[in-house]
Tab-separated table of C-alpha atoms in Angstrom:
chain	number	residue	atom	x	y	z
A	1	UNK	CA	-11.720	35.333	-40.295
A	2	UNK	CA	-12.407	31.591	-40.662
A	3	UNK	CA	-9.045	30.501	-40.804
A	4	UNK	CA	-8.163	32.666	-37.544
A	5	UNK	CA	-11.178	30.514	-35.952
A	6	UNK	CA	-10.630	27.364	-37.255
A	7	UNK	CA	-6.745	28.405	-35.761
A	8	UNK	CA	-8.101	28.570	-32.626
A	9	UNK	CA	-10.301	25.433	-32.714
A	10	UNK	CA	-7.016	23.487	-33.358
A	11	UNK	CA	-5.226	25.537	-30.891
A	12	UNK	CA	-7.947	24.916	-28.264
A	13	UNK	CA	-8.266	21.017	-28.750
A	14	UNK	CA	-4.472	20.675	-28.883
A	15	UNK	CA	-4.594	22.194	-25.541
A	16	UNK	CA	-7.353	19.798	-24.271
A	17	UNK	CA	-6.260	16.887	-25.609
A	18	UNK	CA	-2.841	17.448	-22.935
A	19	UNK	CA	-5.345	18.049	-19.973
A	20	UNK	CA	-6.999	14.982	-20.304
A	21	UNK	CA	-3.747	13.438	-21.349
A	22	UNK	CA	-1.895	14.419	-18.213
A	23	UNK	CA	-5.146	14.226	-15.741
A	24	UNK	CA	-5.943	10.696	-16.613
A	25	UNK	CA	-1.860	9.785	-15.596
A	26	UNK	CA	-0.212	9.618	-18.994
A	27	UNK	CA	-2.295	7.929	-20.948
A	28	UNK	CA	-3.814	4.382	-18.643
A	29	UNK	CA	-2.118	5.541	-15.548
A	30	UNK	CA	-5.259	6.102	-13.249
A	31	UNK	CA	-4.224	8.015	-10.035
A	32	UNK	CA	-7.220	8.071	-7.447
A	33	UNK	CA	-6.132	9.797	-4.755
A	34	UNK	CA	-7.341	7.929	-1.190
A	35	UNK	CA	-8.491	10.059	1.471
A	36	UNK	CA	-6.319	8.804	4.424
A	37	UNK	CA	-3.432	6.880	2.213
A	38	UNK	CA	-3.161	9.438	-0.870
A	39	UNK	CA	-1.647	8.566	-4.369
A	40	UNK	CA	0.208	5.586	-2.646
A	41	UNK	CA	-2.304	2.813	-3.354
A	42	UNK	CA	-2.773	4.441	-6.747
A	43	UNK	CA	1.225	4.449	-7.808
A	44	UNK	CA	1.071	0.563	-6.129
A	45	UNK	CA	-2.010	-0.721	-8.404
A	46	UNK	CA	-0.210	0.983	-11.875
A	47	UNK	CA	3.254	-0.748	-11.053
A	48	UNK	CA	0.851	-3.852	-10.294
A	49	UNK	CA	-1.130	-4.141	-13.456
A	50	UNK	CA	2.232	-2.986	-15.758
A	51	UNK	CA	4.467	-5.916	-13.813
A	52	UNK	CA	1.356	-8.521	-14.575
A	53	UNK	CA	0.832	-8.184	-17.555
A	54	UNK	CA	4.530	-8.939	-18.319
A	55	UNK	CA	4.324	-11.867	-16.445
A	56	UNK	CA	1.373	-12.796	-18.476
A	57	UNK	CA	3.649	-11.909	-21.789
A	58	UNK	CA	6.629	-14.640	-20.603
A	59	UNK	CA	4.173	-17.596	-19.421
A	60	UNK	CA	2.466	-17.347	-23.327
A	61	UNK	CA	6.028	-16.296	-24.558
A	62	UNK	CA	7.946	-19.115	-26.488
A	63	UNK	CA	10.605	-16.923	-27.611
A	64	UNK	CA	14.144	-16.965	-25.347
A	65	UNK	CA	15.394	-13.522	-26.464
A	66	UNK	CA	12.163	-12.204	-25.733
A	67	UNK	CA	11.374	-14.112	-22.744
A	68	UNK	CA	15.206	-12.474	-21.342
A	69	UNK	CA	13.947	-9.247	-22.405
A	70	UNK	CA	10.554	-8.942	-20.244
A	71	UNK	CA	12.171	-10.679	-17.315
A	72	UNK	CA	14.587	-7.612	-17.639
A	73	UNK	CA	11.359	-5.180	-18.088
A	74	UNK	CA	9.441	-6.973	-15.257
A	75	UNK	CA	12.520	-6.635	-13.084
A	76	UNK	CA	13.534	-3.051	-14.086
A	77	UNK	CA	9.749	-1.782	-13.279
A	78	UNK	CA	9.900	-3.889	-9.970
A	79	UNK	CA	12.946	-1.697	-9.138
A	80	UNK	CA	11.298	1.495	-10.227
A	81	UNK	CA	7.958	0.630	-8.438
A	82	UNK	CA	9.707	0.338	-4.928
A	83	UNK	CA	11.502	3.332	-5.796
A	84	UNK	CA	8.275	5.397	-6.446
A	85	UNK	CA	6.741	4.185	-3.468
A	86	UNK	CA	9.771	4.854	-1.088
A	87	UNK	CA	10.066	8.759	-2.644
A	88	UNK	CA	6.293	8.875	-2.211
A	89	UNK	CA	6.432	8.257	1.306
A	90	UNK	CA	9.726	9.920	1.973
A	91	UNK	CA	7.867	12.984	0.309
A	92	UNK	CA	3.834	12.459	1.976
A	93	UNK	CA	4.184	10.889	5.521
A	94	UNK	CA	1.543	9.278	6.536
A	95	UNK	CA	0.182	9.446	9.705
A	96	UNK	CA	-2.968	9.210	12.690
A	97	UNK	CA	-4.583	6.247	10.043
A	98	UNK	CA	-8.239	5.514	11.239
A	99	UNK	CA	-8.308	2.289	13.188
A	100	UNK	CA	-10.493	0.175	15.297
A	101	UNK	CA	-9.252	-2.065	17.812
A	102	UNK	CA	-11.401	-5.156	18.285
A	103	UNK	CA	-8.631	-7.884	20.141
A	104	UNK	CA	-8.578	-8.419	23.905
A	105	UNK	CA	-4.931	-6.897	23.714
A	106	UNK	CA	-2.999	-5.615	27.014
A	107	UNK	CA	-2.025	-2.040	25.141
A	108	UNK	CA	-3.945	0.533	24.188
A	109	UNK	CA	-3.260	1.066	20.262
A	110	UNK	CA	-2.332	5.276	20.083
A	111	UNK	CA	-1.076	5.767	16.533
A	112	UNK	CA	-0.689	3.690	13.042
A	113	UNK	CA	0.853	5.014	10.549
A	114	UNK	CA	2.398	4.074	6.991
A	115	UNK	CA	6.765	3.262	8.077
A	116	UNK	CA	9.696	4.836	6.395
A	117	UNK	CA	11.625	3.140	8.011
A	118	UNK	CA	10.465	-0.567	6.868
A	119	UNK	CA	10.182	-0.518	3.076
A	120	UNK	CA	6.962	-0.679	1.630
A	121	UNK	CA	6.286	-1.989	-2.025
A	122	UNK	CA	3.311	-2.918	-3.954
A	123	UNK	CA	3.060	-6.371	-2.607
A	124	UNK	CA	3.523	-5.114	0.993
A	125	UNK	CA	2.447	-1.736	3.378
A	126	UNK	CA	5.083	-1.584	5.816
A	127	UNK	CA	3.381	-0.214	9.090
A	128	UNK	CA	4.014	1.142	12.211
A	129	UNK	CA	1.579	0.966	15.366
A	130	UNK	CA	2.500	2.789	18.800
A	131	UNK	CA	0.721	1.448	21.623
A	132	UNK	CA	0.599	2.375	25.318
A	133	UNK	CA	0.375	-0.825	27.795
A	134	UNK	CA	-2.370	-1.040	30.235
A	135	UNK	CA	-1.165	-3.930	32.422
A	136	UNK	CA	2.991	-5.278	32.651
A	137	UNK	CA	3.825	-8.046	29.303
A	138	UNK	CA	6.555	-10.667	29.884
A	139	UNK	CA	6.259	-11.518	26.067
A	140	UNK	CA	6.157	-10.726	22.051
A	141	UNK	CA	3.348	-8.944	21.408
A	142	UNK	CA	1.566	-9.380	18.336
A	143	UNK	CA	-1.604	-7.452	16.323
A	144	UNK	CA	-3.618	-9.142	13.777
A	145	UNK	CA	-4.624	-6.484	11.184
A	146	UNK	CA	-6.819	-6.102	8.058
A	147	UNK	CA	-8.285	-3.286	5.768
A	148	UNK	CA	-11.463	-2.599	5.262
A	149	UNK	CA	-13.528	-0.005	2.446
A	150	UNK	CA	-16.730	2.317	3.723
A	151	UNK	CA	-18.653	-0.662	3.674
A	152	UNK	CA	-16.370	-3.113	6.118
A	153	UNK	CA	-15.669	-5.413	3.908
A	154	UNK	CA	-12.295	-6.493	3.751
A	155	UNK	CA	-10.264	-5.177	0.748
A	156	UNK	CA	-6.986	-7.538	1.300
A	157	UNK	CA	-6.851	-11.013	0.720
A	158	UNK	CA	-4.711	-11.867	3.431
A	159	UNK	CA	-4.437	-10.375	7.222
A	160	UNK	CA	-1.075	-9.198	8.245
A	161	UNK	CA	0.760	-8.815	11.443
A	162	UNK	CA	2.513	-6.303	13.658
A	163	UNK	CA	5.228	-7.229	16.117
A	164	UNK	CA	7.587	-6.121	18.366
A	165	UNK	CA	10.988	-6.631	17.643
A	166	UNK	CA	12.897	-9.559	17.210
A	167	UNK	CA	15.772	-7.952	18.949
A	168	UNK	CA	14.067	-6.047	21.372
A	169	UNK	CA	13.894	-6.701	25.327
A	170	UNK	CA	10.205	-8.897	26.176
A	171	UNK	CA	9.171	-7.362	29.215
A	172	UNK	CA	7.274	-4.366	29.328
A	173	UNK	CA	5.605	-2.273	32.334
A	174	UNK	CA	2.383	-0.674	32.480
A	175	UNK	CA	1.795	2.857	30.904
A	176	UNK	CA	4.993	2.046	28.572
A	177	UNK	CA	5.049	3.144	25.405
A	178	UNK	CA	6.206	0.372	22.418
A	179	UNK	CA	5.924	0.274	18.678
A	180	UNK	CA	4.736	-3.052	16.904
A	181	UNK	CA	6.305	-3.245	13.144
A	182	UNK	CA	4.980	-5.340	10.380
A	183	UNK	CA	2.700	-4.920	7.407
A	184	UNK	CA	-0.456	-5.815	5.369
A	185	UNK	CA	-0.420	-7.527	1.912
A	186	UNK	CA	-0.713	-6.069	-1.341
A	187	UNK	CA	-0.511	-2.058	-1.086
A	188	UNK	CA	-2.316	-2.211	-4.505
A	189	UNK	CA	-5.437	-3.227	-3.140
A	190	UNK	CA	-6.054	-1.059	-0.808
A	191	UNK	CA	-7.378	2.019	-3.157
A	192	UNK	CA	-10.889	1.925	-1.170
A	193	UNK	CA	-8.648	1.866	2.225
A	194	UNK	CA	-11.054	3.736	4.887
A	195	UNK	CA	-9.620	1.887	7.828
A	196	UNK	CA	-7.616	-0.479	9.418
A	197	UNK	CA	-9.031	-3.674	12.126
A	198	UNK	CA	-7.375	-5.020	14.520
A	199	UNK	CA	-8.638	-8.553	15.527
A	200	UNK	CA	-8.077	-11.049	17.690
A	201	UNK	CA	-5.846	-13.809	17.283
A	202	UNK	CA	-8.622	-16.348	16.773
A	203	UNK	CA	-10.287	-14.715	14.099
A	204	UNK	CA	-6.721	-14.424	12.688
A	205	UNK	CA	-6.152	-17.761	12.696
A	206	UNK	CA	-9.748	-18.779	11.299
A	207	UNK	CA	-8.836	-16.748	8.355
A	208	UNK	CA	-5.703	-18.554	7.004
């Protein structure tokens, strides 16, 4: 009888232990799912911290063979990480992203969402904003963006910008509808992401 129960102690932790293993990402991986961006901010920060700290190993490292070898590792998880992130958001899309916009633009902003077309990695969010113009635009249009947490404060170090195309025509009539492309820095930071600014080109420029 104490042998069967001591059995199923063992049994019981065994099982355990693999939860926890598994639930906390294999052992350091920490996904924390965000409510509007998912697991992708998550995957970005592990990829991150694993591709740092080999950077950190070959700028103490005085070894050459070694120093060959983690430049290898460091480039082999870069390659992995943008392949995670691309299946991720081949496999989730992401879409209607809470937004405000702040700038004295000439377009209504309609829609941001994460692109699949424009790779994203975990140095850069490739995004997509549809807007709808409310007066005619003989020029580029731009939108200066940043991410903010619950309590507005801003959660990437540096703003990004949208566009539209290089290649596409520069006049636009009112009530058309255009996409601006671009992206925001460092996909990794943005685990807190609860929504996206748009500001005006001054306050842009003040923050650079």
């Amino acid at each position: 009888m104490k042998k069967s129960i001591i059995l199923f102690r063992i049994a019981f932790l065994t099982v355990l232990s693999t939860f926890l293993f598994v639930g906390c990402g294999g052992g350091g991986e920490k996904i924390v799912a965000n409510e509007y961006l998912g697991d992708l901010p998550s995957i970005a920060k592990n990829y991150t911290d694993k591709m740092e700290a080999k950077e950190q190993e070959l700028k103490v490292n005085t070894d050459f063979e070694k120093a060959f070898k983690l430049a290898k590792e460091e480039e082999l998880l870069e390659e992995e990480a943008e392949s995670s992130i691309k299946d991720y958001i081949a496999n989730n899309p992401i879409n209607n992203l809470p937004f405000e916009q702040k700038g004295d633009d000439p377009f209504t902003i309609t829609d941001v969402s994460v692109s699949q077309k424009y790779n994203s990695t975990p140095k850069i969010l490739g995004l997509i904003a549809k807007v709808t113009l409310t007066k005619d635009v003989s020029k580029t249009m731009f939108l200066y963006i940043k991410a903010v947490d619950k309590e507005g404060n801003q959660i990437n170090k540096r703003m990004g910008v949208l566009a539209t195309g290089m290649f596409s025509k520069k006049s636009f009539g009112v009530n058309k509808e255009v996409e601006l492309i671009g992206g925001i820095e460092r996909t990794a930071d943005l685990v807190n992401f609860e929504k996206f600014v748009f500001v005006s080109r001054e306050e842009y420029n003040k923050s650079k």
